[in-house]
């Protein structure tokens, strides 16, 4: 391989443009200061003669660069979905979890800014596998050093068949002095290889740590890789466990070449190749057999040239297709999605169903005492009806029984709750929140389940006090004790806020008639009694029958009116109690929904959004992951 002449560069014609070979060998320029533009014609005419010494780049001509234009397909949509997925997940997942996806996005953006006309193929292998010999055989010139000294290759060496690959090689950090062009000959003029950038890597099992680091770095950036193995190390655990198995999803951009078959007698090469295929299958690498997509596996001898033309033909078809970069990026997306699967894919169908919501509302209603409040409201309604429709003598007796009893229902309308009942109510609220959070998080991946629980517990702060306020406003039993001091900034007790008594229930329209009837019965008793007294003391004329009957009518009619009213108030009292229970239950459910269920539902909506993005990322997987 030789440098391009100034004359040739001045003409600005390529081999493909002129159809002719250069006429002489002169010291000259490199097309972009990094890659030789032409080889000497003398070397082309004298292929069997010595190869001129390669010269480093001196100047920087204008590179021919074509921006990357991805083919129509699912990759752009998958990259956009992955980008949105990472953005939506940053607040819920740690940086290490998203690191690989972020790296894939960065590398995809970097690759798409570079030439789409070039395909970067790395040649990798172990010490003594003959990868540099194969590299030279493909390039048609001894570009990479070979020999018994180990390691022979200490830095990546690149050979580009066409112009415009400087940006790609800069991305691989290949030094300018190690960028070459193929030797003039069939390999250089092969139309199928136009656009190929071949990179010879250091040994992946080198004793030098920096060599292994370079291999790992370049392998993460190239479009495809040719793994060169020899009959002695093809089953090396370091190769399979560190590289082939983790990169099993990149089978479509992977070539596995069994080299040095000239060392194997008879059918030994076929046996070793079959065993290599078995190992690759165990690694999870799909083999491209019978026209199916997958890794290309073949045997050859780079030293003798046996099988090299076949490999060159395969690489030519691979390069001319110009989809290697897209397939590599798709495989990278697949690998990143596979690593993220555990944090996005739920077991079952997590969420808040109607049953969970209803059970949560029932537990809050139980904690706030909705049923007891309804029963108390029903009793209060009955009590008021009895006061209004009962006989005055019975009301006097009840007053006598209740006089002087602190905390009686007639004075406060509700019993004070002991501290242990208040503690139990708070524990019930906490238990209700814990149960609904566990139900919502059931089956979710760990980070999202934790986010749902945190949203529930954060929203539940202050929920017991808010429920107490609701109970106080509804006049629930025990709310006066639990609600004391919870009103913001006032510190008033529930009894103070209610004026010392609970609100009185409304009265039906027939109550005045019942009161008038009861008053009439009382008046009849009084009138009949006074009439009898008047007869006894002689003021009135004797005649016991009429006043006795009047008095008896009042005595009997009063209880009858009270009994009729008691029968009539059963339905309204029950409905009033049920309505009070329903209102308190709805208020408690609304409070719990605003403080707990809505934040939990928001977290579930966020999870469903990222789950949809994840499905888009994996929907068109090229590796089946």
XYZ file of C-alpha atoms in Angstrom:
625
model
C 0.000 0.000 0.000
C 1.364 3.463 -0.929
C 0.419 7.073 -0.509
C -1.560 9.011 -3.084
C 0.322 11.382 -5.413
C -0.293 15.133 -5.582
C -1.110 14.766 -9.273
C -3.763 12.177 -8.622
C -5.273 14.228 -5.829
C -5.337 17.276 -8.062
C -7.332 15.420 -10.678
C -9.898 14.584 -8.020
C -10.803 11.280 -9.670
C -11.281 7.949 -7.962
C -10.767 4.550 -9.474
C -14.451 4.266 -9.919
C -14.556 7.629 -11.694
C -11.684 7.143 -14.198
C -11.770 3.405 -14.660
C -7.975 3.538 -14.869
C -5.127 2.752 -12.522
C -2.471 5.306 -11.600
C 0.656 5.310 -13.723
C 3.377 5.811 -11.120
C 4.417 5.874 -7.521
C 4.991 9.255 -5.887
C 4.961 10.628 -2.352
C 1.696 12.403 -1.966
C -1.243 13.354 0.167
C -3.956 11.449 1.998
C -7.525 12.328 1.251
C -8.473 13.661 4.700
C -5.161 13.602 6.493
C -5.992 10.212 7.983
C -6.633 7.669 5.234
C -4.521 7.135 2.112
C -6.456 8.079 -1.003
C -4.594 6.086 -3.643
C -2.102 3.273 -3.908
C 0.837 3.234 -6.279
C 0.225 1.823 -9.740
C 3.557 0.094 -9.663
C 2.414 -2.067 -6.787
C -0.769 -2.846 -8.718
C 1.202 -3.978 -11.760
C 3.657 -5.887 -9.654
C 1.427 -7.692 -7.195
C 4.081 -10.254 -6.438
C 6.728 -7.658 -5.660
C 7.475 -6.039 -2.332
C 4.819 -3.790 -0.884
C 5.872 -0.177 -0.433
C 6.107 1.169 3.094
C 2.939 2.878 4.351
C 3.227 6.556 5.099
C 1.307 8.477 7.740
C -1.054 11.278 6.857
C 0.365 14.736 6.273
C -2.534 16.910 5.210
C -6.278 17.093 5.683
C -8.220 17.105 2.431
C -11.944 17.614 2.351
C -13.644 14.415 3.529
C -16.592 12.956 1.707
C -19.221 12.472 4.386
C -22.809 11.452 3.990
C -24.999 11.988 7.051
C -26.609 8.894 8.491
C -30.125 8.409 7.171
C -31.816 5.463 8.857
C -33.946 3.343 6.604
C -37.687 3.329 7.018
C -38.455 0.971 9.831
C -39.237 0.729 13.508
C -35.842 1.870 14.832
C -36.601 5.638 14.980
C -39.878 4.995 16.799
C -38.157 2.601 19.194
C -35.412 5.104 19.953
C -37.995 7.844 20.559
C -39.940 5.535 22.846
C -36.779 4.586 24.740
C -35.883 8.257 25.114
C -39.357 9.032 26.507
C -39.137 5.955 28.705
C -35.904 7.157 30.276
C -37.299 10.658 30.724
C -40.460 9.459 32.475
C -38.532 7.048 34.677
C -35.791 9.313 36.025
C -37.867 10.281 39.064
C -38.677 6.669 39.906
C -35.595 4.641 38.946
C -32.018 5.120 40.059
C -29.330 6.321 37.687
C -27.542 2.972 37.507
C -30.690 1.230 36.273
C -31.090 3.683 33.389
C -27.373 3.984 32.624
C -27.298 1.355 29.866
C -30.382 2.764 28.143
C -28.848 6.233 28.278
C -25.613 4.921 26.781
C -27.516 3.249 23.937
C -29.350 6.494 23.174
C -26.122 8.481 23.184
C -24.324 6.003 20.945
C -27.287 5.776 18.580
C -27.380 9.567 18.270
C -23.618 9.641 17.663
C -23.803 6.904 15.008
C -26.707 8.560 13.215
C -24.723 11.765 12.856
C -22.030 9.916 10.895
C -21.801 8.327 7.472
C -24.416 5.797 6.449
C -22.325 4.713 3.429
C -19.808 2.947 5.636
C -20.034 -0.239 7.657
C -17.528 -0.614 10.479
C -16.548 -4.243 11.062
C -14.145 -5.210 13.841
C -11.918 -8.282 13.705
C -11.576 -9.672 17.237
C -9.976 -12.765 18.640
C -7.713 -14.301 21.223
C -3.948 -14.351 21.296
C -2.564 -16.434 18.436
C -5.942 -16.949 16.772
C -4.682 -15.417 13.515
C -7.055 -12.437 13.435
C -4.337 -10.062 12.189
C -3.445 -12.542 9.450
C -7.102 -12.666 8.405
C -7.278 -8.862 8.561
C -4.327 -8.625 6.187
C -5.802 -11.263 3.899
C -9.056 -9.305 3.598
C -7.173 -6.039 3.009
C -4.784 -7.619 0.527
C -1.731 -6.138 2.275
C 0.269 -6.758 5.469
C -1.269 -3.784 7.263
C -1.386 -5.350 10.722
C 1.762 -6.862 12.187
C 1.818 -10.625 12.657
C 4.359 -12.808 14.362
C 5.191 -14.900 17.359
C 5.606 -11.953 19.699
C 2.575 -11.589 21.979
C 0.683 -9.370 22.012
C 1.323 -8.437 18.410
C -1.544 -5.913 18.029
C -1.488 -3.288 20.774
C -3.846 -0.675 19.260
C -6.798 -0.789 16.841
C -5.735 -0.596 13.193
C -8.275 0.450 10.554
C -8.502 -0.133 6.841
C -11.102 1.845 4.894
C -12.092 0.942 1.329
C -13.636 4.347 0.521
C -13.359 7.963 1.588
C -15.456 9.704 4.212
C -14.948 7.371 7.189
C -12.843 9.799 9.228
C -15.696 10.624 11.591
C -16.368 6.967 12.276
C -12.694 6.298 13.012
C -12.510 9.379 15.216
C -15.383 7.935 17.191
C -13.410 4.695 17.577
C -10.333 6.744 18.597
C -8.173 5.044 15.967
C -4.983 7.128 15.632
C -4.329 8.748 12.265
C -1.082 6.840 11.849
C -3.019 3.564 12.080
C -5.590 4.333 9.383
C -4.922 2.544 6.080
C -6.363 1.739 2.666
C -6.366 -1.756 1.094
C -3.579 -2.881 -1.228
C -4.418 -2.285 -4.913
C -5.862 -5.472 -6.249
C -9.069 -7.502 -6.319
C -9.848 -6.666 -2.689
C -9.498 -2.917 -3.242
C -11.569 -2.890 -6.434
C -14.349 -5.165 -5.150
C -17.523 -3.114 -5.571
C -19.271 -5.018 -2.814
C -16.632 -3.920 -0.285
C -16.939 -0.227 -1.100
C -17.929 1.357 2.196
C -16.246 -1.262 4.398
C -14.152 -0.077 7.348
C -12.235 -3.014 8.788
C -10.718 -2.651 12.277
C -8.143 -5.055 13.714
C -8.462 -5.134 17.531
C -5.943 -6.124 20.199
C -6.292 -9.563 21.766
C -9.325 -9.777 24.021
C -7.387 -12.097 26.358
C -4.239 -9.984 26.392
C -2.219 -9.812 29.594
C -2.252 -6.003 29.226
C -5.352 -4.546 30.838
C -5.400 -1.537 28.518
C -5.652 -3.882 25.517
C -8.762 -5.546 26.926
C -10.247 -2.151 27.720
C -9.739 -1.051 24.126
C -11.436 -4.190 22.850
C -14.463 -3.608 25.107
C -14.674 0.048 24.099
C -14.484 -0.542 20.338
C -16.839 -3.530 20.365
C -19.521 -1.272 21.856
C -19.216 1.126 18.899
C -18.706 -0.932 15.732
C -21.507 -2.005 13.418
C -20.456 -5.675 13.247
C -17.731 -7.977 14.514
C -15.826 -10.951 13.130
C -14.766 -13.291 15.918
C -11.717 -15.292 14.925
C -11.175 -18.510 16.869
C -8.603 -21.254 16.458
C -8.872 -25.023 17.021
C -7.232 -24.691 20.451
C -9.196 -21.818 22.001
C -12.575 -21.931 20.282
C -14.166 -23.202 23.517
C -12.364 -20.709 25.778
C -14.648 -19.707 28.659
C -13.390 -16.118 28.596
C -14.611 -15.714 25.020
C -18.014 -17.309 25.536
C -18.868 -15.929 28.980
C -17.505 -12.414 28.564
C -18.381 -11.689 24.942
C -20.423 -14.185 22.960
C -23.060 -14.954 25.553
C -23.759 -11.318 26.555
C -23.868 -10.323 22.873
C -26.134 -13.182 21.825
C -28.776 -10.653 20.758
C -26.342 -9.224 18.201
C -26.232 -12.442 16.162
C -27.235 -10.729 12.906
C -24.127 -8.532 13.018
C -21.773 -11.290 14.172
C -19.413 -13.500 12.184
C -17.674 -16.418 13.904
C -14.721 -17.737 11.893
C -12.815 -20.896 12.746
C -9.287 -20.096 11.536
C -6.214 -22.265 11.038
C -8.094 -25.181 9.544
C -4.849 -26.050 7.705
C -3.627 -27.407 11.028
C -6.469 -29.928 11.250
C -6.142 -33.236 9.413
C -8.915 -34.896 7.428
C -12.446 -34.288 8.718
C -11.242 -32.775 11.982
C -12.103 -29.265 10.753
C -15.754 -30.245 10.235
C -15.897 -31.846 13.679
C -14.436 -28.769 15.342
C -16.816 -26.516 13.389
C -19.798 -28.606 14.491
C -18.663 -28.384 18.111
C -18.272 -24.625 17.732
C -21.830 -24.392 16.444
C -23.005 -26.393 19.459
C -21.271 -24.016 21.851
C -22.742 -21.000 20.095
C -26.184 -22.526 20.338
C -25.678 -23.026 24.086
C -24.651 -19.370 24.315
C -28.043 -18.430 22.879
C -26.651 -17.189 19.583
C -28.991 -17.791 16.666
C -27.127 -19.308 13.740
C -27.910 -18.005 10.273
C -28.638 -21.301 8.531
C -30.885 -22.008 5.557
C -31.433 -18.303 4.863
C -32.576 -17.529 8.401
C -31.203 -14.436 10.172
C -28.436 -15.086 12.651
C -24.698 -15.302 13.085
C -22.521 -16.437 10.194
C -20.296 -19.381 11.160
C -17.634 -20.740 8.835
C -14.119 -22.166 8.730
C -11.089 -20.996 6.780
C -7.337 -20.665 6.779
C -6.101 -17.073 6.593
C -2.549 -18.331 6.092
C -3.276 -20.433 3.012
C -6.222 -18.356 1.800
C -8.606 -21.297 1.873
C -12.135 -19.928 2.566
C -11.051 -16.243 2.553
C -12.809 -15.458 -0.776
C -16.031 -16.919 0.603
C -15.759 -14.745 3.715
C -14.990 -11.696 1.586
C -18.082 -12.414 -0.497
C -20.248 -12.705 2.607
C -18.853 -9.469 3.990
C -19.470 -7.814 0.615
C -23.137 -8.751 0.666
C -23.337 -7.633 4.270
C -21.751 -4.240 3.528
C -23.665 -3.568 0.303
C -26.938 -4.041 2.196
C -26.099 -0.969 4.330
C -28.309 -2.073 7.206
C -25.598 -3.199 9.598
C -25.661 0.013 11.636
C -29.449 -0.126 11.954
C -29.367 -3.783 12.953
C -26.619 -3.105 15.485
C -28.562 -0.231 17.044
C -31.729 -2.345 17.098
C -29.847 -5.108 18.900
C -28.501 -2.553 21.372
C -32.045 -1.344 22.028
C -33.139 -4.955 22.509
C -30.342 -5.538 25.013
C -31.182 -2.367 26.938
C -34.872 -3.309 26.980
C -34.047 -6.798 28.227
C -32.084 -5.323 31.137
C -35.004 -3.021 31.968
C -37.649 -5.727 31.760
C -37.628 -6.434 35.492
C -38.419 -2.796 36.315
C -41.211 -2.347 33.749
C -43.021 -5.639 33.294
C -45.595 -6.383 35.972
C -46.886 -9.740 37.079
C -50.598 -9.865 36.319
C -52.720 -6.714 35.971
C -51.902 -4.335 38.825
C -54.121 -1.379 39.582
C -57.033 -0.157 41.648
C -60.231 -1.993 40.804
C -63.701 -1.021 41.904
C -63.670 -3.702 44.566
C -60.478 -2.340 46.125
C -61.893 1.178 46.097
C -65.142 0.054 47.711
C -63.322 -1.922 50.379
C -61.133 1.094 51.136
C -64.234 3.278 51.470
C -65.830 0.665 53.757
C -62.759 0.610 56.016
C -62.686 4.383 56.248
C -66.414 4.422 56.982
C -65.822 1.893 59.730
C -62.932 3.930 61.114
C -64.950 7.134 61.138
C -67.951 5.375 62.669
C -70.409 5.904 59.840
C -72.667 3.035 60.911
C -72.695 4.205 64.520
C -73.400 7.747 63.338
C -76.367 6.495 61.348
C -77.709 4.552 64.314
C -77.215 7.556 66.569
C -79.013 9.776 64.065
C -81.898 7.306 63.961
C -82.099 7.208 67.762
C -81.952 10.986 67.934
C -84.781 11.238 65.441
C -86.873 8.797 67.500
C -86.004 10.656 70.677
C -87.100 13.977 69.260
C -90.291 12.395 67.999
C -90.963 10.925 71.422
C -90.369 14.296 73.035
C -92.757 15.974 70.658
C -95.439 13.292 70.533
C -95.101 11.652 73.947
C -97.312 12.282 76.947
C -96.091 15.030 79.243
C -96.031 12.640 82.199
C -93.684 10.238 80.391
C -91.479 13.126 79.285
C -91.326 14.362 82.870
C -90.285 10.929 84.032
C -87.543 10.695 81.427
C -86.283 14.126 82.431
C -86.166 12.987 86.025
C -84.156 9.916 85.090
C -81.639 11.827 82.954
C -81.187 14.851 85.210
C -77.666 15.388 86.482
C -76.070 12.693 84.257
C -73.008 14.269 82.584
C -72.416 13.175 79.031
C -75.950 11.940 78.533
C -77.302 11.887 75.013
C -79.899 14.456 75.988
C -77.193 16.937 76.912
C -74.467 16.293 74.351
C -76.186 14.091 71.836
C -73.149 11.814 71.763
C -70.940 9.839 74.110
C -67.322 10.726 74.656
C -64.908 8.232 73.222
C -62.201 6.814 75.483
C -58.570 7.180 74.318
C -58.288 3.519 73.424
C -61.189 3.857 70.956
C -59.495 6.878 69.373
C -56.303 4.874 68.986
C -58.243 2.041 67.429
C -59.837 4.410 64.902
C -56.400 5.744 63.893
C -55.085 2.222 63.549
C -58.036 1.347 61.348
C -57.263 4.260 59.045
C -53.620 3.231 58.810
C -54.607 -0.351 58.134
C -57.014 0.740 55.394
C -54.263 2.793 53.715
C -51.775 -0.047 53.981
C -54.202 -2.567 52.480
C -55.189 -0.379 49.527
C -51.531 0.464 48.851
C -50.604 -3.218 48.857
C -53.522 -4.012 46.543
C -52.495 -1.284 44.109
C -48.825 -2.288 44.195
C -49.453 -6.009 43.907
C -47.603 -7.342 40.891
C -45.837 -4.073 40.084
C -42.064 -4.066 39.593
C -40.165 -3.112 42.738
C -39.497 0.605 42.055
C -43.043 1.313 40.927
C -44.562 -0.635 43.813
C -42.454 1.446 46.189
C -43.585 4.646 44.465
C -47.242 3.621 44.834
C -46.811 2.880 48.536
C -44.994 6.153 49.125
C -47.774 8.068 47.367
C -50.391 6.340 49.545
C -48.573 6.873 52.836
C -47.669 10.468 52.015
C -51.258 11.281 51.160
C -52.499 9.518 54.303
C -50.679 11.998 56.557
C -53.389 13.947 58.336
C -56.141 11.634 57.098
C -57.276 10.546 60.612
C -57.633 14.197 61.657
C -59.539 15.016 58.479
C -61.890 12.117 59.125
C -62.416 13.340 62.674
C -63.440 16.726 61.306
C -65.976 15.036 59.084
C -67.297 13.024 61.999
C -67.633 16.169 64.106
C -69.594 17.966 61.413
C -71.847 14.944 61.071
C -72.293 14.640 64.842
C -70.957 11.073 64.903
C -70.645 9.400 68.325
C -67.215 9.992 69.833
C -66.309 12.657 67.274
C -66.422 15.418 69.859
C -63.586 13.788 71.771
C -61.483 12.834 68.742
C -62.099 16.102 66.941
C -60.961 18.379 69.769
C -58.280 20.758 68.661
C -58.079 19.540 65.090
C -59.609 22.673 63.610
C -56.762 24.600 62.070
C -55.512 27.445 64.230
C -58.532 27.509 66.584
C -58.120 24.560 68.883
C -61.849 24.498 69.700
C -63.548 21.360 70.819
C -66.320 19.809 68.813
C -68.890 20.698 71.455
C -67.852 24.358 71.309
C -68.051 24.420 67.541
C -71.505 22.886 67.641
C -72.818 25.257 70.287
C -72.882 22.597 73.018
C -75.251 20.205 71.251
C -75.518 18.278 67.989
C -77.770 19.592 65.242
C -81.403 18.587 65.611
C -82.948 16.408 62.921
C -85.770 17.868 60.825
C -89.375 17.195 61.706
C -91.974 15.754 59.331
C -95.044 17.757 58.367
C -97.417 15.635 60.415
C -95.641 16.383 63.671
C -97.788 19.505 64.469
C -100.962 17.468 64.130
C -99.547 14.775 66.420
C -98.462 17.410 68.938
C -101.920 19.014 68.792
C -103.573 15.611 69.295
C -101.307 14.851 72.270
C -102.001 18.290 73.711
C -105.721 17.648 73.263
C -105.448 14.352 75.131
C -103.596 16.084 77.916
C -106.204 18.819 78.091
C -108.917 16.185 78.263
C -107.152 14.573 81.189
C -106.779 17.889 82.953
C -110.355 18.946 82.190
C -111.799 15.612 83.352
C -109.625 15.663 86.445
C -110.651 19.210 87.387
C -114.310 18.302 86.803
C -114.018 15.373 89.192
C -112.233 17.485 91.784
C -114.934 20.081 91.507
C -117.614 17.441 92.128
C -115.687 16.022 95.060
C -115.381 19.370 96.835
C -118.990 20.189 95.994
C -118.406 23.039 93.651
C -120.033 21.185 90.778
C -123.050 18.987 90.655
C -122.363 15.288 91.171
C -122.072 13.145 88.071
C -118.985 10.945 87.842
C -119.672 9.258 84.542
C -119.096 12.137 82.162
C -115.879 13.562 83.709
C -114.557 10.059 84.261
C -115.129 9.210 80.646
C -113.479 12.461 79.507
C -110.505 11.851 81.791
C -110.279 8.220 80.723
C -110.370 9.269 77.061
C -107.422 11.600 77.672
C -105.521 8.980 79.673
C -106.044 6.313 77.046
C -105.756 8.621 74.020
C -102.357 10.021 75.042
C -100.558 6.663 74.932
C -102.484 5.749 71.806
C -101.276 8.908 70.060
C -97.743 8.235 71.275
C -97.933 4.632 70.071
C -99.276 5.724 66.677
C -96.496 8.295 66.366
C -93.884 5.701 67.333
C -95.190 3.395 64.605
C -95.208 6.229 62.110
C -91.675 7.397 62.854
C -89.985 4.036 62.319
C -89.641 4.417 58.582
C -88.565 8.088 58.550
C -86.181 7.516 61.461
C -84.581 4.587 59.697
C -84.257 6.551 56.463
C -82.832 9.514 58.336
C -80.236 7.278 59.981
C -79.346 5.655 56.664
C -79.022 9.033 55.025
C -76.719 10.251 57.800
C -74.599 7.117 57.459
C -74.473 7.540 53.687
C -73.418 11.175 53.917
C -70.641 10.397 56.380
C -69.543 7.389 54.349
C -69.420 9.472 51.149
C -67.550 12.253 52.917
C -65.002 9.790 54.295
C -64.654 8.115 50.904
C -64.169 11.489 49.211
C -61.523 12.466 51.722
C -59.730 9.151 51.282
C -60.019 9.398 47.510
C -58.506 12.891 47.398
C -55.696 12.108 49.823
C -54.838 8.497 48.995
C -56.572 7.029 45.941
C -55.913 9.932 43.563
C -52.130 10.026 44.251
C -52.002 6.244 43.923
C -53.966 6.397 40.672
C -51.574 9.071 39.382
C -48.618 6.759 40.033
C -50.408 3.922 38.267
C -51.118 6.186 35.289
C -47.425 7.084 35.150
C -46.531 3.407 35.247
C -48.975 2.650 32.424
C -47.391 5.436 30.377
C -43.893 4.044 30.775
C -45.240 0.541 30.203
C -46.680 1.675 26.863
C -43.320 3.184 25.940
C -41.596 -0.039 26.937
C -43.989 -2.055 24.773
C -43.126 0.212 21.841
C -39.429 -0.353 22.506
C -39.826 -4.133 22.520
C -42.624 -4.464 19.954
C -40.316 -4.740 16.939
C -37.493 -6.560 18.655
C -35.050 -8.101 16.222
C -33.744 -10.599 18.742
C -37.000 -11.903 20.189
C -36.198 -10.539 23.636
